[in-house]
PDB file of C-alpha atoms in Angstrom:
ATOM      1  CA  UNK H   1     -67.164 -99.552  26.276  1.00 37.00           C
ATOM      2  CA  UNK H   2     -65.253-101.741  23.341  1.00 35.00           C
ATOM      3  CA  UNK H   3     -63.529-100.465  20.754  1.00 35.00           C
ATOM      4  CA  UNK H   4     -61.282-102.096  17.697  1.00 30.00           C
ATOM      5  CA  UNK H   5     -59.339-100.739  15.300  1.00 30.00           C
ATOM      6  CA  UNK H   6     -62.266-100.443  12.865  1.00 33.00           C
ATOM      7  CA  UNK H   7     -65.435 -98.959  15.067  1.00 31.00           C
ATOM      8  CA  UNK H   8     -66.090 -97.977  18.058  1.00 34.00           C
ATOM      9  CA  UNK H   9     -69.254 -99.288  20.107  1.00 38.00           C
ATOM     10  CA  UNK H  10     -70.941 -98.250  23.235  1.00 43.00           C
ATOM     11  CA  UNK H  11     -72.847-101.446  24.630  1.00 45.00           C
ATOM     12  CA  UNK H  12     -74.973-100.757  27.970  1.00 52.00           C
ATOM     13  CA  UNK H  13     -76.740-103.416  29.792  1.00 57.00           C
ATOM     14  CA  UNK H  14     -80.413-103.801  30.565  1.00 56.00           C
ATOM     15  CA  UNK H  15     -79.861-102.420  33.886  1.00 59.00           C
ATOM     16  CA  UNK H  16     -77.929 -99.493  32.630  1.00 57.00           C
ATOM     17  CA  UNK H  17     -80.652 -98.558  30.223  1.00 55.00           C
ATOM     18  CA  UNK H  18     -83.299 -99.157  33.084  1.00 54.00           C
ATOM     19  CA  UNK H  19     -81.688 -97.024  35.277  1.00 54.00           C
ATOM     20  CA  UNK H  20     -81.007 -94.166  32.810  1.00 53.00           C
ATOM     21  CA  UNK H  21     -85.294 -94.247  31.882  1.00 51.00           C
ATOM     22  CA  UNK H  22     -85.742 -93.854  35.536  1.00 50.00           C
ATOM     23  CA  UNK H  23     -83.188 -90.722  35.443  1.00 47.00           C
ATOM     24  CA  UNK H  24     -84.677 -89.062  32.469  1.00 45.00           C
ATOM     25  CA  UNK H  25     -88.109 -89.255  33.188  1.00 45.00           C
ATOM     26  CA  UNK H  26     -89.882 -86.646  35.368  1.00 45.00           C
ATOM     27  CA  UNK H  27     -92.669 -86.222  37.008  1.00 42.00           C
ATOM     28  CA  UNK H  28     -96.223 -84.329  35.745  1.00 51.00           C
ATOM     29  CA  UNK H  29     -99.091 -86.638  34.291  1.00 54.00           C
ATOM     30  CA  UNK H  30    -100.184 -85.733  31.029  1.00 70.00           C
ATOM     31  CA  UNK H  31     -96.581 -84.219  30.214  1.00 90.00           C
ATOM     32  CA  UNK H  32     -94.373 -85.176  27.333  1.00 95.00           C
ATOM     33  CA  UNK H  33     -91.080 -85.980  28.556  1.00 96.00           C
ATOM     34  CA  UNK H  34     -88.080 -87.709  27.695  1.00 97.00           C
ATOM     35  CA  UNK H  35     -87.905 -91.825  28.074  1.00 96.00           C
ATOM     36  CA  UNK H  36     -84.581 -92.073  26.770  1.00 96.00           C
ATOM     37  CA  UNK H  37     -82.341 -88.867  26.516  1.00 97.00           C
ATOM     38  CA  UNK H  38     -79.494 -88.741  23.991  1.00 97.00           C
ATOM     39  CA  UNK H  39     -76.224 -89.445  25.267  1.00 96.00           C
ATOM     40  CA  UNK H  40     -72.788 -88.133  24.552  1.00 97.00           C
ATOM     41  CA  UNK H  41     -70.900 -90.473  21.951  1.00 96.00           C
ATOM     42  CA  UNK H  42     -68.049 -90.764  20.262  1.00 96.00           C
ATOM     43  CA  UNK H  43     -67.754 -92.710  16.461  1.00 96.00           C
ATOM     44  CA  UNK H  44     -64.737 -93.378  14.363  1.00 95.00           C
ATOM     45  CA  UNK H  45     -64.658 -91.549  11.158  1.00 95.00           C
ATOM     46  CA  UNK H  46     -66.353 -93.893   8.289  1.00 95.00           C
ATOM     47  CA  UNK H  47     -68.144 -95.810  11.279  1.00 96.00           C
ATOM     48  CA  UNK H  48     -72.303 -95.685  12.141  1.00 97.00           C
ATOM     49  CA  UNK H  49     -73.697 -94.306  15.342  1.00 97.00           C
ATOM     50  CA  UNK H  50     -77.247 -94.099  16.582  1.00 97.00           C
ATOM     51  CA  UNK H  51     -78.093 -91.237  19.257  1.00 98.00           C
ATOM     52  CA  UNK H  52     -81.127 -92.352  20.730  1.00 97.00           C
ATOM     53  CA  UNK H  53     -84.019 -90.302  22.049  1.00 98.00           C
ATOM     54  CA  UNK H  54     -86.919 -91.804  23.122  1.00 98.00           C
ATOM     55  CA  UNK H  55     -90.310 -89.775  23.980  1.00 97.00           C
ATOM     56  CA  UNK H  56     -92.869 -90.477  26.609  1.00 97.00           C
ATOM     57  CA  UNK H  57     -96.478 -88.650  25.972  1.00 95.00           C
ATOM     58  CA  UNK H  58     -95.472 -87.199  23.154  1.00 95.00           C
ATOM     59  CA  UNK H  59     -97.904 -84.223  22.103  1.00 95.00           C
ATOM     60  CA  UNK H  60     -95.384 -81.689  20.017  1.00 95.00           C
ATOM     61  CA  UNK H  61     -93.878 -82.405  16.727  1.00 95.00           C
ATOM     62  CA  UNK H  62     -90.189 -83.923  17.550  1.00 96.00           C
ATOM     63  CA  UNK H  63     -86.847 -82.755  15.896  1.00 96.00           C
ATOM     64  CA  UNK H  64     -83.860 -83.268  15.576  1.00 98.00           C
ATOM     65  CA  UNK H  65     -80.930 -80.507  15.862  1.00 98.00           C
ATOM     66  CA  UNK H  66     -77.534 -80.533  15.165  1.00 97.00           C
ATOM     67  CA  UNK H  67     -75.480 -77.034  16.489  1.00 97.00           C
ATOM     68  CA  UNK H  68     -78.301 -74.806  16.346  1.00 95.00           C
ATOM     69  CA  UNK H  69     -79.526 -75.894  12.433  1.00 96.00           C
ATOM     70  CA  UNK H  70     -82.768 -77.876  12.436  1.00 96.00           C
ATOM     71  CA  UNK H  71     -82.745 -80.571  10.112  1.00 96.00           C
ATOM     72  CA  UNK H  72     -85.965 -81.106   8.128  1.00 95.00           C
ATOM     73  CA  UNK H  73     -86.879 -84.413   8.629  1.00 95.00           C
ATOM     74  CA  UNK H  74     -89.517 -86.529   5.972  1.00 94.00           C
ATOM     75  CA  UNK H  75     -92.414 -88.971   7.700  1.00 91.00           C
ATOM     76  CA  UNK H  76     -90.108 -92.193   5.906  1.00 93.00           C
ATOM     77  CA  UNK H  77     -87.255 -90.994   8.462  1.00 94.00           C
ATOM     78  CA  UNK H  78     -84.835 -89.005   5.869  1.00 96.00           C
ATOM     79  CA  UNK H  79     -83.249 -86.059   6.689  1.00 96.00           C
ATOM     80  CA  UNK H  80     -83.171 -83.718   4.084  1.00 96.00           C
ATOM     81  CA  UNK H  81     -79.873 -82.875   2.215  1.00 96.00           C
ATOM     82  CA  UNK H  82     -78.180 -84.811   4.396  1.00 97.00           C
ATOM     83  CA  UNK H  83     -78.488 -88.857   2.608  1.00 97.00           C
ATOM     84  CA  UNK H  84     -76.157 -90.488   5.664  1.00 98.00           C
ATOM     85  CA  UNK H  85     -78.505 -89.359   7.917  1.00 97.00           C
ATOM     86  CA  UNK H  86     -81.362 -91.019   9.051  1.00 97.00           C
ATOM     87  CA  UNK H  87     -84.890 -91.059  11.917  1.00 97.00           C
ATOM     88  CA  UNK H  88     -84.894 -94.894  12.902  1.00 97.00           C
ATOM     89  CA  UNK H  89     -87.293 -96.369  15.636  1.00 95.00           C
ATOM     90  CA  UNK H  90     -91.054 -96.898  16.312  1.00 95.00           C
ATOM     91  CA  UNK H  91     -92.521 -93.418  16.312  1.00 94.00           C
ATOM     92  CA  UNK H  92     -95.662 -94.607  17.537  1.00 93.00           C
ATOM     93  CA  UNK H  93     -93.464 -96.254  20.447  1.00 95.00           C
ATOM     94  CA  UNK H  94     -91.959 -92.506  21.149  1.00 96.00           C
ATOM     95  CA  UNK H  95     -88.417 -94.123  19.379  1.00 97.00           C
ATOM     96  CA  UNK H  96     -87.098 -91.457  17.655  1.00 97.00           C
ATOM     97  CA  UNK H  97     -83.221 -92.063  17.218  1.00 98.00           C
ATOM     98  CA  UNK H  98     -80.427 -90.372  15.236  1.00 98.00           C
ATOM     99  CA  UNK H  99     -78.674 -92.408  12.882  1.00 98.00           C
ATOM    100  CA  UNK H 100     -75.467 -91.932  11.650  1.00 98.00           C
ATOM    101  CA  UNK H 101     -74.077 -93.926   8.693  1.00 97.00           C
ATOM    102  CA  UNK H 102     -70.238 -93.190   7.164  1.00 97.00           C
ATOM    103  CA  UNK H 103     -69.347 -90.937   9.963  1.00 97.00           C
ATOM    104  CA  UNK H 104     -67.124 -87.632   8.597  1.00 95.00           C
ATOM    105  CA  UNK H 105     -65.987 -85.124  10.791  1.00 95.00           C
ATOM    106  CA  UNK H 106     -68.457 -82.638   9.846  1.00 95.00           C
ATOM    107  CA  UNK H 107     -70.540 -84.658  11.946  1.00 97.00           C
ATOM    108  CA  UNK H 108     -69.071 -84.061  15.539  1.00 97.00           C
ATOM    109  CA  UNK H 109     -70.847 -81.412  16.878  1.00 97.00           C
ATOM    110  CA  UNK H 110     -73.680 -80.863  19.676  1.00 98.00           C
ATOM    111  CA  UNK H 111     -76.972 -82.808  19.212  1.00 98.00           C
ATOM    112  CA  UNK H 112     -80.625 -81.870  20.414  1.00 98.00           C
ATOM    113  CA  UNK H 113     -83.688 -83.696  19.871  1.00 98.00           C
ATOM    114  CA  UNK H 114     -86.954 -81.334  20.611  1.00 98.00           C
ATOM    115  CA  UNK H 115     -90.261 -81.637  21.253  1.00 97.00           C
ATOM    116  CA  UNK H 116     -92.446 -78.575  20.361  1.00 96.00           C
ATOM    117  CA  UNK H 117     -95.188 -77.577  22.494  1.00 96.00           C
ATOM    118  CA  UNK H 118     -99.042 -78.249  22.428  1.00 93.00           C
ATOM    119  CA  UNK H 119    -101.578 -76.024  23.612  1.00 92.00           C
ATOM    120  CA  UNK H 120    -100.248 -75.577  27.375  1.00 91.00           C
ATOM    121  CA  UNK H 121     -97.901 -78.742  26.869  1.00 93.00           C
ATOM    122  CA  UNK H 122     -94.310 -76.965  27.309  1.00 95.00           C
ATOM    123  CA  UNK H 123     -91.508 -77.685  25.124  1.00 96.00           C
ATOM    124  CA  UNK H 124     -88.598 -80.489  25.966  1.00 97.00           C
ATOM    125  CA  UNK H 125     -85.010 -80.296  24.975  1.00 97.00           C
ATOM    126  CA  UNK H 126     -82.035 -82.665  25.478  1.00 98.00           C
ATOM    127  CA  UNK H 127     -78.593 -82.028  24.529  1.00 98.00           C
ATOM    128  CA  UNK H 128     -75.811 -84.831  23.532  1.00 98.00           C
ATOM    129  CA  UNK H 129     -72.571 -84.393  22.003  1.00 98.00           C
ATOM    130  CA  UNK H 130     -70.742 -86.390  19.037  1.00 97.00           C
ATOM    131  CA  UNK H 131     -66.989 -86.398  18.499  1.00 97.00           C
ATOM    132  CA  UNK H 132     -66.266 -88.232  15.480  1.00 96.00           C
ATOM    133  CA  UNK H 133     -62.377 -89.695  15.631  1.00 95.00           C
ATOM    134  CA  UNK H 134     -60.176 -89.359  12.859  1.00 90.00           C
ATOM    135  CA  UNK H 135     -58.999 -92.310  11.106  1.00 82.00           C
ATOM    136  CA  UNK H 136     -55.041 -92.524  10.734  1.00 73.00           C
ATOM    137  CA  UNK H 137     -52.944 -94.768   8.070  1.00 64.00           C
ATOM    138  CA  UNK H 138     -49.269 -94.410   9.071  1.00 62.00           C
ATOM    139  CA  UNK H 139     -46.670 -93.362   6.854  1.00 58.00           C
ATOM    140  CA  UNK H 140     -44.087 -95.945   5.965  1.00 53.00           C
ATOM    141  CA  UNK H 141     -41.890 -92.554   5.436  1.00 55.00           C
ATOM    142  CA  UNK H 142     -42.564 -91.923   9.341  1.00 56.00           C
ATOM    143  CA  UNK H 143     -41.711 -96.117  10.277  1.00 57.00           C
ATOM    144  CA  UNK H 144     -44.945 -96.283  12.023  1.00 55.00           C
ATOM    145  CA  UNK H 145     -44.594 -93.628  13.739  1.00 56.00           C
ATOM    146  CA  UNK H 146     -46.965 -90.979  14.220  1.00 56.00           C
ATOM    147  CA  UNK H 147     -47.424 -87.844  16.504  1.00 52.00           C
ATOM    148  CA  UNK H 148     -50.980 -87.017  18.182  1.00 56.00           C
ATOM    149  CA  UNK H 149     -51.397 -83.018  18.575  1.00 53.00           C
ATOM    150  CA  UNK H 150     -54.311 -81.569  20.351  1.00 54.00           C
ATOM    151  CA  UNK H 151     -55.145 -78.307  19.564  1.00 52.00           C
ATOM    152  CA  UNK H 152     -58.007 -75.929  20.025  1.00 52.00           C
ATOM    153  CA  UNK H 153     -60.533 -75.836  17.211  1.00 56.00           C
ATOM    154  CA  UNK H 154     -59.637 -71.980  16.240  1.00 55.00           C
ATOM    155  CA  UNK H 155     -55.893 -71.778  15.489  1.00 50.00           C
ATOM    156  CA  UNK H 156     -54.227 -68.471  14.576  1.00 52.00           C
ATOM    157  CA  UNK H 157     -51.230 -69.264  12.773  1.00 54.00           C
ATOM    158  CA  UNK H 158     -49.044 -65.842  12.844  1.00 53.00           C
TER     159      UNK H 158
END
């Protein structure tokens, strides 16, 4: 993993993709199952991520998810009401990747790309998460300093 102060990247080698095929596929001929699954990723805010899913046999109509809304996506690759969001890949290949462009923080969130069932064909599912990093200017008023909270995501302030 690289990172600089303007995006962050994850870079995986030939090998490393090779090997995670091999993990994601399963066993079953004639069965549509996952080449590629999406992996958990992280983006800095403004920045462009692609969460890749990648279909073997592919039977059932394939969609993408993002915590629990389906997104309705159009046969040129747009996602409906959502412009910064985009299907990218060979579809005819079984490349059917999320990207990502301007990244806000709307956008971290849990991922699922799903392939409907056919006839007797069962239905595949495969979860990744997003966390999108918030950019931070400092303050000349704090001297370039700054102060990193975590907190949970529901705060009750009382």
């Amino acid at each position: 993993m690289r990172a600089t102060t303007c995006t962050l990247a994850v870079y995986l080698t030939k090998k490393e993709i090779a090997k995670a095929r091999k993990e994601t596929a399963c066993a079953g001929e004639g069965a549509q199952y996952f080449r590629f699954k999406p992996r958990n990723s992280s983006v800095l805010e403004g920045g462009e991520v692609i969460i890749p899913c990648e279909v073997e046999n592919r039977v059932g109509i394939v969609q993408w998810v993002k915590d629990g809304f389906a997104y309705v996506i159009q046969p040129n690759g747009e996602i409906v009401g959502h412009p910064r969001l985009r299907l990218i890949g060979d579809q005819n290949a079984g490349i059917y990747n999320l990207k990502i462009t301007d990244a806000s923080l709307t956008d971290d969130g849990e991922y699922q790309c799903q392939v409907g069932p056919y006839l007797r064909i069962k239905p595949i599912r495969a979860n990744a998460h997003l966390i999108v990093i918030c950019k931070y200017t400092p303050d000349e008023s704090l001297n370039g300093f700054f102060l990193r909270l975590t907190v949970p995501r529901f705060i009750s302030f009382s």
